[in-house]
Amino acid sequence: MPHEDDSGSAGRVATKERIETADTEASAPGLDTLADARHSTDDDHNDLRSLEAGLDRLQTAPERRPSAWRRFTTSVLPPIVFVVALVAAWQLYVVIAEPRPDIVPGPLGVVAAITQAWEAGRLQEAVVTSLERGVFGFLIAVAIGTPLGLLLAEVKPLRRAVGPIISGLQVLPSVAWVPAAIIWFGLTDATVYFVVLMGATPSIVNGLISGVDQVPPQLRRVGTVLGAGRWRLATHVVLPASLPGYVAGLKQGWAFSWRSLMAAEIITTGGAIGFGLGSMLDQSRTLADLAGVLATILVILTIGILIELVFFAPLERRMLRRRGLLVERGR
Amino acid sequence: MSGHTAIRIEHLGKRFGAGPLVLEDVNLSIETGEFVCLLGASGCGKSTLLNLIAGLDQPSSGSIETPAEGSAVMFQESALMPWLTARANVELALRLRGAPRSARRREALELLDVVNLADAADKRPHELSGGMRQRVALARALAQDRPVLLMDEPFAALDAITRDLLHEELERVWRRTGRTIVFVTHNVREAARLGQRVVLLSSRPGRVAGEWRIAETTGRRIESPEVAALSIEITEQLRKEIRRNAA
């Protein structure tokens, strides 16, 4: 790398050349004086370099990430302790008060119900069926919601017309679509997917819209100044900049898919519809098997939490950390 | 000085909608390779003028001639893409300029080295100090490889020590690259420290109210007596312009 200045007194040559080609070494007259001048500017430059390096060091603090142990004690341990305490209190109540087991089953009864369902193979079937539907339905919602959200975010008249309705749809419980879906699609998987779609899409659309709205205007301006056209501005600047809002929308969209799916599965049983967790819940209810009902609720809850913990939380944390938006807890 | 005119502004006027006149009859011609500081109090339309030169806005009257290659712009906020590393930010400019993929990485590192930031190439904006961010922004502006560099109060938000250093850095880059620089500021000393020419704009509407040429520009520091002397002179004129708004 050439670091030498064109020594100012020797006359600066105004050219459109790029930095690496700006070189006056060979042709410059008065080599001795020039060499001296260059020597001193070199020194100046080295001075500046070390000065800047020192200031940079002073002004930036190394990023401290909490240790694995600290993260364990601050974010993993507390919920585990709480759940253990809850189960212990429950067991204690069952032991002391001895309620009727068909009205208040103990933790052991619920565990037994889970084991029973597992051994019969019903649990695995239900989990696989529901997860498959949930994930597939969610992906369809993403595929529909993303272009729709982008369109609404960028085309203002369309947004004024459709935006409030999309926001309204977010408030409408998606179970409300079940009767209509049954009439349209009968007791088939299409009914379930339709309800999931109506539940998840508005969240994804709204998340993306708010993400795009929060893109700082100066980033767009810089994109324009750097020479990006409409398309490249969208792909290189607006989309990546709106990612936090989009991911938040996806997360909420997943929650809505999972909820809608359960609601749909509980209501629509029989016909060509497979056996999902909601169906299992409904089955336990008809058998007045409260331990089975609680067991299924626990499974549904656990899957919801697991997906959040394994998929969305790391994705979000990584994205926010890269942008310096994450305030590490436990400091 | 090569004597070519890089930017020629004639009888320029600008008003936004039906609002008051922001710029009125501004005439200015800037030579290729010249370092011009546009100085003025708030509301003098200096940022508006810069946006007009950058082509981000259209004049209401008069004309502006700029090089066909366009201008690079640097703002007060570094406006780096927060999801990209320093190097990737510079690479983005290279990419949007149409530089071949194979050369981008090397060229980005070279440009970061020009602003003494080669070591911080893989850091993200939030890990950098304000001064470092502005240097990345400068490297990015250089990556655009345009003959004109427009700077809109780029150092206004920095502390004095950092600003001093960046003055030196910018002066060095200017001498080395031969860019034409138009530097907008409201800081009289900064203008006297950096410019070959200082152009004072009056406020409401903005028009050229004074001009100073500095013959000897090497070895200037913010604390140099000639900078101080010029600052006093310019400040006097500036205050006169501001007072006129009191009536």
Coordinates of C-alpha atoms in Angstrom, one line a residue:
Chain A
M1 CA 0.0 0.0 0.0
P2 CA 1.4 3.4 -0.9
H3 CA 1.0 5.7 2.1
E4 CA 3.0 8.7 0.8
D5 CA 1.4 12.0 0.2
D6 CA 1.8 13.9 -2.9
S7 CA 3.8 16.5 -1.0
G8 CA 1.6 19.5 -1.0
S9 CA 4.2 22.1 -1.7
A10 CA 5.4 20.1 -4.7
G11 CA 2.1 20.8 -6.3
R12 CA -0.9 18.5 -6.2
V13 CA -2.0 17.0 -9.4
A14 CA -5.7 17.0 -9.8
T15 CA -6.6 13.8 -11.6
K16 CA -9.5 11.4 -11.6
E17 CA -7.0 8.6 -11.0
R18 CA -7.6 6.2 -8.2
I19 CA -5.6 6.1 -5.1
E20 CA -3.3 3.3 -6.0
T21 CA -2.3 4.9 -9.2
A22 CA -1.5 8.2 -7.7
D23 CA 2.2 8.0 -7.8
T24 CA 4.7 10.8 -8.5
E25 CA 7.8 8.9 -7.6
A26 CA 9.7 8.6 -10.8
S27 CA 9.0 11.8 -12.7
A28 CA 9.2 14.4 -10.0
P29 CA 11.9 17.0 -10.3
G30 CA 14.2 18.0 -7.5
L31 CA 14.5 14.5 -6.1
D32 CA 16.5 15.5 -3.0
T33 CA 14.0 18.0 -1.6
L34 CA 11.1 15.9 -2.6
A35 CA 12.6 12.9 -0.8
D36 CA 13.0 15.1 2.3
A37 CA 9.5 16.4 2.0
R38 CA 8.2 12.9 1.6
H39 CA 10.2 11.7 4.5
S40 CA 8.6 14.3 6.7
T41 CA 5.1 13.7 5.4
D42 CA 5.7 10.0 6.0
D43 CA 6.6 10.8 9.6
D44 CA 3.5 13.0 9.8
H45 CA 1.4 10.2 8.5
N46 CA 2.9 7.6 10.9
D47 CA 2.2 10.1 13.7
L48 CA -1.4 10.4 12.6
R49 CA -1.7 6.7 12.3
S50 CA -0.5 5.9 15.8
L51 CA -2.5 8.8 17.1
E52 CA -5.7 7.5 15.5
A53 CA -5.0 4.0 16.5
G54 CA -4.6 5.1 20.2
L55 CA -7.8 7.1 20.0
D56 CA -9.7 4.3 18.4
R57 CA -8.6 2.0 21.2
L58 CA -9.7 4.5 23.8
Q59 CA -13.1 5.0 22.2
T60 CA -14.1 1.5 21.7
A61 CA -14.7 -1.0 24.4
P62 CA -14.3 -4.6 23.6
E63 CA -17.6 -6.3 23.4
R64 CA -18.2 -8.4 26.5
R65 CA -20.4 -11.4 26.0
P66 CA -21.6 -13.0 29.2
S67 CA -20.0 -16.4 29.8
A68 CA -21.9 -19.6 29.1
W69 CA -22.2 -20.2 32.9
R70 CA -23.6 -16.7 33.5
R71 CA -26.1 -17.2 30.7
F72 CA -27.1 -20.5 32.2
T73 CA -27.7 -19.0 35.6
T74 CA -29.5 -15.9 34.4
S75 CA -31.7 -17.2 31.6
V76 CA -31.9 -21.0 31.8
L77 CA -31.9 -21.8 35.5
P78 CA -34.8 -19.5 36.7
P79 CA -37.6 -21.0 34.5
I80 CA -36.4 -24.5 35.3
V81 CA -36.5 -23.8 39.1
F82 CA -39.9 -22.2 38.7
V83 CA -41.3 -25.3 36.8
V84 CA -39.8 -27.7 39.4
A85 CA -41.3 -25.7 42.2
L86 CA -44.7 -25.6 40.5
V87 CA -44.7 -29.4 40.0
A88 CA -43.6 -29.9 43.6
A89 CA -46.4 -27.7 44.9
W90 CA -48.9 -29.6 42.7
Q91 CA -47.7 -33.0 44.0
L92 CA -47.7 -31.7 47.6
Y93 CA -51.3 -30.6 47.2
V94 CA -52.3 -34.0 45.7
V95 CA -50.6 -35.8 48.6
I96 CA -52.0 -33.6 51.3
A97 CA -55.5 -32.8 50.1
E98 CA -56.1 -36.1 48.3
P99 CA -58.6 -34.7 45.7
R100 CA -60.5 -37.0 43.4
P101 CA -58.0 -38.2 40.7
D102 CA -60.5 -37.7 37.9
I103 CA -60.9 -34.0 38.8
V104 CA -57.3 -33.2 39.9
P105 CA -54.9 -35.8 38.7
G106 CA -51.4 -35.6 40.1
P107 CA -48.2 -35.0 38.2
L108 CA -47.5 -38.7 38.2
G109 CA -50.9 -39.4 36.7
V110 CA -50.1 -37.0 33.9
V111 CA -46.7 -38.5 33.2
A112 CA -48.4 -41.9 33.1
A113 CA -50.9 -40.6 30.6
I114 CA -48.0 -39.4 28.4
T115 CA -46.2 -42.7 28.6
Q116 CA -49.4 -44.6 27.8
A117 CA -50.0 -42.4 24.7
W118 CA -46.4 -42.9 23.7
E119 CA -46.6 -46.7 24.1
A120 CA -49.8 -46.8 22.0
G121 CA -48.1 -44.7 19.3
R122 CA -50.8 -42.1 19.5
L123 CA -48.6 -39.4 20.8
Q124 CA -45.9 -39.7 18.1
E125 CA -48.6 -39.8 15.4
A126 CA -50.3 -36.7 16.8
V127 CA -47.1 -34.7 17.2
V128 CA -45.8 -35.6 13.7
T129 CA -49.2 -34.8 12.1
S130 CA -49.6 -31.4 13.9
L131 CA -46.0 -30.3 13.5
E132 CA -46.1 -31.2 9.8
R133 CA -49.3 -29.1 9.4
G134 CA -48.1 -26.3 11.6
V135 CA -44.7 -26.0 9.8
F136 CA -46.1 -26.4 6.3
G137 CA -49.0 -24.0 7.0
F138 CA -46.6 -21.5 8.4
L139 CA -44.3 -21.7 5.4
I140 CA -47.2 -21.1 3.1
A141 CA -48.2 -18.1 5.2
V142 CA -44.6 -16.8 4.9
A143 CA -44.6 -17.3 1.1
I144 CA -47.9 -15.4 0.8
G145 CA -47.3 -12.8 3.6
T146 CA -43.8 -11.7 2.5
P147 CA -44.6 -10.4 -1.0
L148 CA -47.9 -9.0 0.2
G149 CA -46.1 -7.2 3.1
L150 CA -43.5 -5.7 0.7
L151 CA -46.2 -4.6 -1.7
L152 CA -48.2 -2.9 1.0
A153 CA -45.1 -1.3 2.5
E154 CA -43.9 0.2 -0.8
V155 CA -47.2 1.0 -2.6
K156 CA -48.8 3.7 -0.4
P157 CA -52.3 3.9 -2.0
L158 CA -52.7 0.1 -1.7
R159 CA -51.6 0.3 1.9
R160 CA -54.1 2.9 2.8
A161 CA -56.8 0.7 1.3
V162 CA -55.8 -2.7 2.6
G163 CA -53.7 -1.9 5.7
P164 CA -56.5 -1.4 8.2
I165 CA -58.2 -4.6 7.1
I166 CA -55.0 -6.6 7.5
S167 CA -54.6 -5.1 11.0
G168 CA -58.2 -6.0 11.7
L169 CA -57.7 -9.6 10.6
Q170 CA -54.9 -9.8 13.2
V171 CA -57.5 -9.2 15.9
L172 CA -60.1 -11.6 14.5
P173 CA -59.6 -15.0 16.2
S174 CA -58.8 -17.4 13.4
V175 CA -61.1 -20.0 14.9
A176 CA -63.9 -17.9 13.5
W177 CA -62.9 -19.1 10.1
V178 CA -63.4 -22.8 11.0
P179 CA -67.1 -23.1 10.2
A180 CA -66.7 -21.3 6.9
A181 CA -63.7 -23.5 6.0
I182 CA -65.6 -26.6 6.8
I183 CA -68.4 -25.6 4.5
W184 CA -65.9 -24.7 1.7
F185 CA -63.4 -27.6 2.1
G186 CA -65.3 -30.2 4.1
L187 CA -63.4 -32.2 6.7
T188 CA -60.1 -32.2 4.9
D189 CA -56.6 -31.0 5.6
A190 CA -57.4 -28.0 3.4
T191 CA -59.7 -26.7 6.2
V192 CA -56.9 -26.9 8.7
Y193 CA -54.4 -25.1 6.4
F194 CA -56.9 -22.4 5.5
V195 CA -57.4 -21.6 9.2
V196 CA -53.6 -21.6 9.9
L197 CA -53.1 -19.3 6.9
M198 CA -55.7 -16.8 8.0
G199 CA -54.2 -16.8 11.5
A200 CA -50.5 -16.4 10.5
T201 CA -50.5 -14.2 7.4
P202 CA -51.7 -10.9 8.9
S203 CA -49.0 -11.0 11.6
I204 CA -46.3 -11.6 9.0
V205 CA -47.6 -8.9 6.7
N206 CA -47.8 -6.4 9.6
G207 CA -44.4 -7.3 10.9
L208 CA -42.8 -6.7 7.5
I209 CA -44.7 -3.4 7.1
S210 CA -43.6 -2.1 10.4
G211 CA -40.0 -3.3 9.7
V212 CA -40.0 -1.4 6.4
D213 CA -41.5 1.7 8.1
Q214 CA -38.7 1.7 10.6
V215 CA -35.9 1.7 8.1
P216 CA -34.0 5.0 8.8
P217 CA -34.6 7.4 5.9
Q218 CA -30.9 8.2 5.7
L219 CA -30.1 4.6 4.8
R220 CA -32.4 4.9 1.8
R221 CA -30.7 8.2 0.9
V222 CA -27.3 6.6 1.1
G223 CA -28.5 3.8 -1.1
T224 CA -29.6 6.3 -3.7
V225 CA -26.4 8.3 -3.4
L226 CA -24.4 5.1 -3.9
G227 CA -26.2 4.5 -7.1
A228 CA -28.9 1.9 -6.2
G229 CA -32.0 1.8 -8.4
R230 CA -35.4 0.9 -7.1
W231 CA -34.9 -2.8 -7.2
R232 CA -31.4 -2.8 -5.7
L233 CA -32.4 -0.3 -3.1
A234 CA -35.1 -2.8 -2.0
T235 CA -32.9 -5.9 -2.0
H236 CA -29.6 -4.4 -0.7
V237 CA -30.9 -1.8 1.7
V238 CA -34.6 -1.9 2.6
L239 CA -35.1 -5.6 3.0
P240 CA -32.0 -6.2 5.2
A241 CA -32.8 -3.1 7.2
S242 CA -36.3 -4.2 7.9
L243 CA -35.2 -7.7 9.1
P244 CA -35.8 -7.1 12.8
G245 CA -39.4 -6.2 12.3
Y246 CA -39.8 -9.0 9.8
V247 CA -38.4 -11.6 12.2
A248 CA -40.7 -10.3 15.0
G249 CA -43.6 -10.8 12.6
L250 CA -42.5 -14.3 11.7
K251 CA -42.3 -15.2 15.4
Q252 CA -45.7 -13.9 16.0
G253 CA -46.9 -15.6 12.8
W254 CA -45.7 -18.9 14.1
A255 CA -47.4 -18.5 17.4
F256 CA -50.7 -17.7 15.5
S257 CA -50.2 -20.7 13.2
W258 CA -49.8 -23.0 16.1
R259 CA -52.7 -21.7 18.0
S260 CA -55.0 -21.7 15.0
L261 CA -53.9 -25.2 14.2
M262 CA -54.9 -26.5 17.6
A263 CA -58.2 -24.7 17.5
A264 CA -58.9 -26.1 14.0
E265 CA -57.9 -29.6 15.1
I266 CA -60.1 -29.6 18.1
I267 CA -63.2 -28.5 16.2
T268 CA -62.8 -30.5 13.0
T269 CA -62.4 -34.1 13.8
G270 CA -63.3 -37.1 11.7
G271 CA -63.6 -37.2 7.9
A272 CA -60.3 -37.2 6.0
I273 CA -58.5 -35.3 8.7
G274 CA -55.5 -37.0 10.2
F275 CA -55.0 -37.4 14.0
G276 CA -53.3 -34.4 15.4
L277 CA -52.6 -33.1 18.9
G278 CA -55.9 -31.2 18.9
S279 CA -57.8 -34.3 17.9
M280 CA -56.0 -36.1 20.8
L281 CA -57.1 -33.4 23.2
D282 CA -60.7 -33.7 22.0
Q283 CA -60.5 -37.5 22.2
S284 CA -59.3 -37.3 25.9
R285 CA -62.1 -34.9 26.6
T286 CA -64.8 -37.3 25.3
L287 CA -63.3 -40.0 27.4
A288 CA -63.4 -37.7 30.5
D289 CA -59.7 -38.5 30.8
L290 CA -58.4 -35.4 32.5
A291 CA -54.9 -36.7 32.9
G292 CA -54.8 -37.3 29.2
V293 CA -56.1 -33.7 28.6
L294 CA -53.5 -32.2 30.8
A295 CA -50.8 -34.4 29.2
T296 CA -51.8 -33.2 25.8
I297 CA -51.9 -29.5 26.8
L298 CA -48.4 -30.0 28.2
V299 CA -47.1 -31.5 25.0
I300 CA -48.7 -28.6 22.9
L301 CA -47.1 -26.1 25.2
T302 CA -43.7 -27.8 25.2
I303 CA -43.6 -27.9 21.4
G304 CA -44.5 -24.2 21.2
I305 CA -41.7 -23.3 23.7
L306 CA -39.2 -25.6 22.0
I307 CA -39.7 -24.1 18.5
E308 CA -39.3 -20.7 20.0
L309 CA -36.2 -21.6 22.0
V310 CA -34.5 -23.7 19.3
F311 CA -35.4 -21.7 16.2
F312 CA -36.7 -18.2 16.7
A313 CA -34.8 -17.1 19.8
P314 CA -31.3 -17.9 18.4
L315 CA -32.2 -16.3 15.1
E316 CA -33.4 -13.2 16.7
R317 CA -30.5 -13.0 19.2
R318 CA -28.0 -13.4 16.4
M319 CA -29.5 -10.8 14.2
L320 CA -29.9 -8.2 17.0
R321 CA -26.4 -8.8 18.3
R322 CA -24.9 -8.3 14.8
R323 CA -26.7 -4.9 14.6
G324 CA -25.7 -3.9 18.2
L325 CA -29.4 -3.8 19.1
L326 CA -29.1 -6.5 21.8
V327 CA -28.8 -5.4 25.4
E328 CA -27.3 -8.4 27.0
R329 CA -29.2 -9.2 30.2
G330 CA -27.5 -10.0 33.4
R331 CA -25.0 -7.1 33.3
Chain B
M1 CA -4.7 23.7 -9.9
S2 CA -5.7 22.4 -13.3
G3 CA -8.0 25.2 -14.1
H4 CA -10.9 23.0 -15.1
T5 CA -14.2 23.9 -13.7
A6 CA -15.8 20.9 -11.9
I7 CA -19.0 22.6 -10.7
R8 CA -20.6 25.7 -12.1
I9 CA -23.6 27.2 -10.4
E10 CA -25.4 30.1 -12.0
H11 CA -28.2 32.2 -10.8
L12 CA -29.4 29.3 -8.7
G13 CA -32.7 29.6 -6.8
K14 CA -34.6 27.1 -4.8
R15 CA -37.9 27.1 -2.9
F16 CA -39.8 24.2 -1.6
G17 CA -43.4 24.2 -2.8
A18 CA -44.9 27.6 -2.0
G19 CA -42.6 28.2 0.9
P20 CA -40.1 31.1 1.2
L21 CA -37.0 31.3 -1.0
V22 CA -34.3 29.1 0.5
L23 CA -31.5 30.0 -2.0
E24 CA -31.5 33.1 -4.2
D25 CA -29.2 33.9 -7.1
V26 CA -26.3 31.7 -6.0
N27 CA -23.3 31.9 -8.3
L28 CA -20.3 29.7 -7.6
S29 CA -17.8 28.0 -9.7
I30 CA -15.5 25.4 -8.3
E31 CA -12.3 24.2 -9.9
T32 CA -11.4 20.6 -10.3
G33 CA -9.4 19.4 -7.3
E34 CA -10.4 22.4 -5.2
F35 CA -11.4 22.2 -1.5
V36 CA -14.3 24.6 -0.9
C37 CA -16.0 25.1 2.4
L38 CA -19.5 26.3 2.4
L39 CA -20.1 28.2 5.6
G40 CA -23.3 29.6 7.1
A41 CA -25.6 29.9 10.1
S42 CA -28.6 27.6 10.3
G43 CA -31.2 28.2 7.8
C44 CA -28.8 29.5 5.1
G45 CA -29.6 26.5 2.8
K46 CA -26.2 25.1 2.7
S47 CA -27.4 21.5 3.0
T48 CA -30.0 22.3 0.4
L49 CA -27.3 23.6 -1.9
L50 CA -25.3 20.4 -1.3
N51 CA -28.3 18.3 -2.1
L52 CA -28.8 20.2 -5.4
I53 CA -25.2 19.7 -6.3
A54 CA -25.6 16.0 -5.5
G55 CA -28.6 15.8 -7.7
L56 CA -30.8 14.6 -4.9
D57 CA -33.1 17.6 -5.5
Q58 CA -33.9 19.9 -8.5
P59 CA -33.3 23.7 -8.6
S60 CA -36.3 26.0 -8.9
S61 CA -34.4 28.3 -11.1
G62 CA -30.9 28.8 -12.5
S63 CA -28.5 26.0 -13.4
I64 CA -25.9 23.6 -12.0
E65 CA -23.3 21.9 -14.0
T66 CA -21.6 19.0 -12.4
P67 CA -19.3 16.2 -13.7
A68 CA -21.2 13.5 -15.6
E69 CA -19.8 10.9 -13.3
G70 CA -21.8 12.4 -10.4
S71 CA -20.8 13.0 -6.8
A72 CA -20.1 11.0 -3.7
V73 CA -21.8 12.3 -0.6
M74 CA -21.0 12.0 3.1
F75 CA -23.6 13.0 5.7
Q76 CA -23.4 14.1 9.3
E77 CA -24.5 10.6 10.4
S78 CA -22.2 8.0 9.0
A79 CA -25.4 6.1 7.8
L80 CA -23.5 2.8 7.6
M81 CA -25.6 -0.3 7.1
P82 CA -25.7 -1.6 10.6
W83 CA -25.9 -5.3 9.5
L84 CA -22.7 -5.1 7.4
T85 CA -19.1 -5.0 8.6
A86 CA -16.9 -2.0 7.8
R87 CA -15.5 -3.9 4.9
A88 CA -18.9 -5.0 3.6
N89 CA -20.1 -1.4 3.8
V90 CA -17.3 -0.3 1.5
E91 CA -17.9 -3.3 -0.7
L92 CA -21.5 -2.4 -1.1
A93 CA -20.5 0.9 -2.6
L94 CA -18.1 -0.9 -4.9
R95 CA -20.8 -3.3 -5.9
L96 CA -23.3 -0.6 -6.6
R97 CA -20.6 1.2 -8.6
G98 CA -20.3 -2.0 -10.7
A99 CA -16.8 -3.1 -9.6
P100 CA -16.0 -6.7 -10.5
R101 CA -16.6 -9.1 -7.6
S102 CA -13.1 -10.4 -7.5
A103 CA -11.6 -7.0 -7.0
R104 CA -14.0 -5.8 -4.3
R105 CA -12.5 -7.3 -1.3
R106 CA -9.0 -6.2 -2.0
E107 CA -10.1 -2.7 -3.0
A108 CA -12.3 -2.4 0.1
L109 CA -9.4 -3.3 2.3
E110 CA -7.1 -0.8 0.6
L111 CA -9.7 2.0 1.0
L112 CA -10.0 1.1 4.7
D113 CA -6.3 1.3 5.0
V114 CA -6.4 4.8 3.5
V115 CA -8.4 5.9 6.5
N116 CA -6.2 3.8 8.9
L117 CA -9.0 1.3 9.6
A118 CA -7.6 -1.9 8.0
D119 CA -7.6 -3.6 11.4
A120 CA -11.3 -2.8 12.0
A121 CA -12.4 -4.2 8.7
D122 CA -14.5 -7.0 10.2
K123 CA -16.1 -4.9 12.9
R124 CA -19.7 -3.8 12.6
P125 CA -20.7 -0.2 12.9
H126 CA -22.0 -0.5 16.5
E127 CA -18.5 -1.7 17.6
L128 CA -16.9 1.4 16.2
S129 CA -16.6 4.8 17.7
G130 CA -18.2 7.8 16.0
G131 CA -14.9 8.9 14.5
M132 CA -14.2 5.4 13.2
R133 CA -17.7 5.3 11.6
Q134 CA -17.1 8.5 9.8
R135 CA -13.8 7.2 8.5
V136 CA -15.6 4.1 7.2
A137 CA -18.1 6.5 5.6
L138 CA -15.2 8.4 4.1
A139 CA -13.8 5.1 2.7
R140 CA -17.2 4.3 1.3
A141 CA -17.5 7.7 -0.3
L142 CA -14.0 7.2 -1.9
A143 CA -15.1 3.8 -3.1
Q144 CA -17.7 5.5 -5.2
D145 CA -14.8 6.8 -7.2
R146 CA -16.5 10.0 -8.2
P147 CA -14.4 13.2 -9.0
V148 CA -16.5 15.3 -6.6
L149 CA -16.9 14.6 -2.9
L150 CA -19.7 16.4 -1.1
M151 CA -19.6 16.5 2.7
D152 CA -22.6 17.7 4.8
E153 CA -21.2 18.6 8.2
P154 CA -19.5 15.2 8.5
F155 CA -17.7 15.9 11.7
A156 CA -20.3 18.0 13.5
A157 CA -21.3 15.3 15.9
L158 CA -17.7 14.3 16.9
D159 CA -15.7 15.4 19.9
A160 CA -13.0 18.0 19.3
I161 CA -10.0 15.7 19.6
T162 CA -11.5 13.2 17.1
R163 CA -12.5 16.1 14.8
D164 CA -8.9 17.5 14.7
L165 CA -7.6 14.1 13.7
L166 CA -10.2 13.7 11.0
H167 CA -9.3 17.1 9.6
E168 CA -5.8 15.9 9.1
E169 CA -7.0 12.6 7.7
L170 CA -9.3 14.4 5.3
E171 CA -6.6 16.8 4.2
R172 CA -4.3 13.9 3.6
V173 CA -6.9 12.0 1.5
W174 CA -7.7 15.1 -0.5
R175 CA -4.0 15.7 -1.3
R176 CA -3.6 12.1 -2.2
T177 CA -6.6 11.6 -4.4
G178 CA -7.1 15.0 -5.9
R179 CA -10.8 15.0 -5.4
T180 CA -12.9 18.1 -5.6
I181 CA -14.3 18.6 -2.2
V182 CA -17.3 20.7 -1.2
F183 CA -17.5 20.7 2.6
V184 CA -20.5 22.2 4.3
T185 CA -20.1 23.4 7.9
H186 CA -21.4 25.9 10.4
N187 CA -18.0 25.9 12.2
V188 CA -15.9 28.9 11.2
R189 CA -12.7 27.4 12.4
E190 CA -13.3 24.2 10.7
A191 CA -13.8 26.1 7.4
A192 CA -10.7 28.2 7.9
R193 CA -8.7 25.1 8.8
L194 CA -9.7 23.0 5.9
G195 CA -10.7 25.0 2.9
Q196 CA -8.7 26.5 0.0
R197 CA -11.6 28.7 -0.4
V198 CA -14.3 29.6 2.2
V199 CA -17.7 30.7 0.8
L200 CA -20.0 32.4 3.3
L201 CA -23.7 32.1 2.7
S202 CA -26.2 34.5 4.1
S203 CA -29.4 33.3 5.6
R204 CA -33.0 33.4 4.4
P205 CA -32.6 33.4 1.5
G206 CA -29.2 31.9 1.2
R207 CA -26.8 33.8 -1.2
V208 CA -23.1 34.1 -1.4
A209 CA -22.1 36.8 1.2
G210 CA -18.4 36.6 1.2
E211 CA -15.5 34.6 -0.1
W212 CA -11.9 34.0 1.1
R213 CA -9.1 32.3 -0.7
I214 CA -6.3 30.8 1.3
A215 CA -3.0 30.8 -0.6
E216 CA -0.9 28.6 1.7
T217 CA -2.8 25.5 2.8
T218 CA -0.1 23.1 3.9
G219 CA 0.8 22.6 7.5
R220 CA -2.4 24.3 8.8
R221 CA -3.7 23.2 12.2
I222 CA -6.9 24.2 14.0
E223 CA -4.7 26.2 16.5
S224 CA -2.5 27.9 13.8
P225 CA -2.4 31.7 14.1
E226 CA -3.4 32.2 10.4
V227 CA -6.4 30.0 10.9
A228 CA -7.4 32.0 14.0
A229 CA -6.9 35.3 12.2
L230 CA -9.0 34.1 9.3
S231 CA -11.7 32.8 11.7
I232 CA -11.9 36.2 13.3
E233 CA -12.4 37.9 10.0
I234 CA -15.0 35.4 8.8
T235 CA -16.8 35.4 12.1
E236 CA -17.1 39.2 11.9
Q237 CA -18.8 39.0 8.5
L238 CA -20.9 36.1 9.6
R239 CA -22.2 38.0 12.6
K240 CA -23.0 41.0 10.4
E241 CA -25.1 38.6 8.2
I242 CA -26.9 37.2 11.2
R243 CA -27.6 40.6 12.7
R244 CA -29.4 41.6 9.5
N245 CA -32.1 39.0 10.4
A246 CA -32.8 40.8 13.6
A247 CA -34.4 43.8 11.9

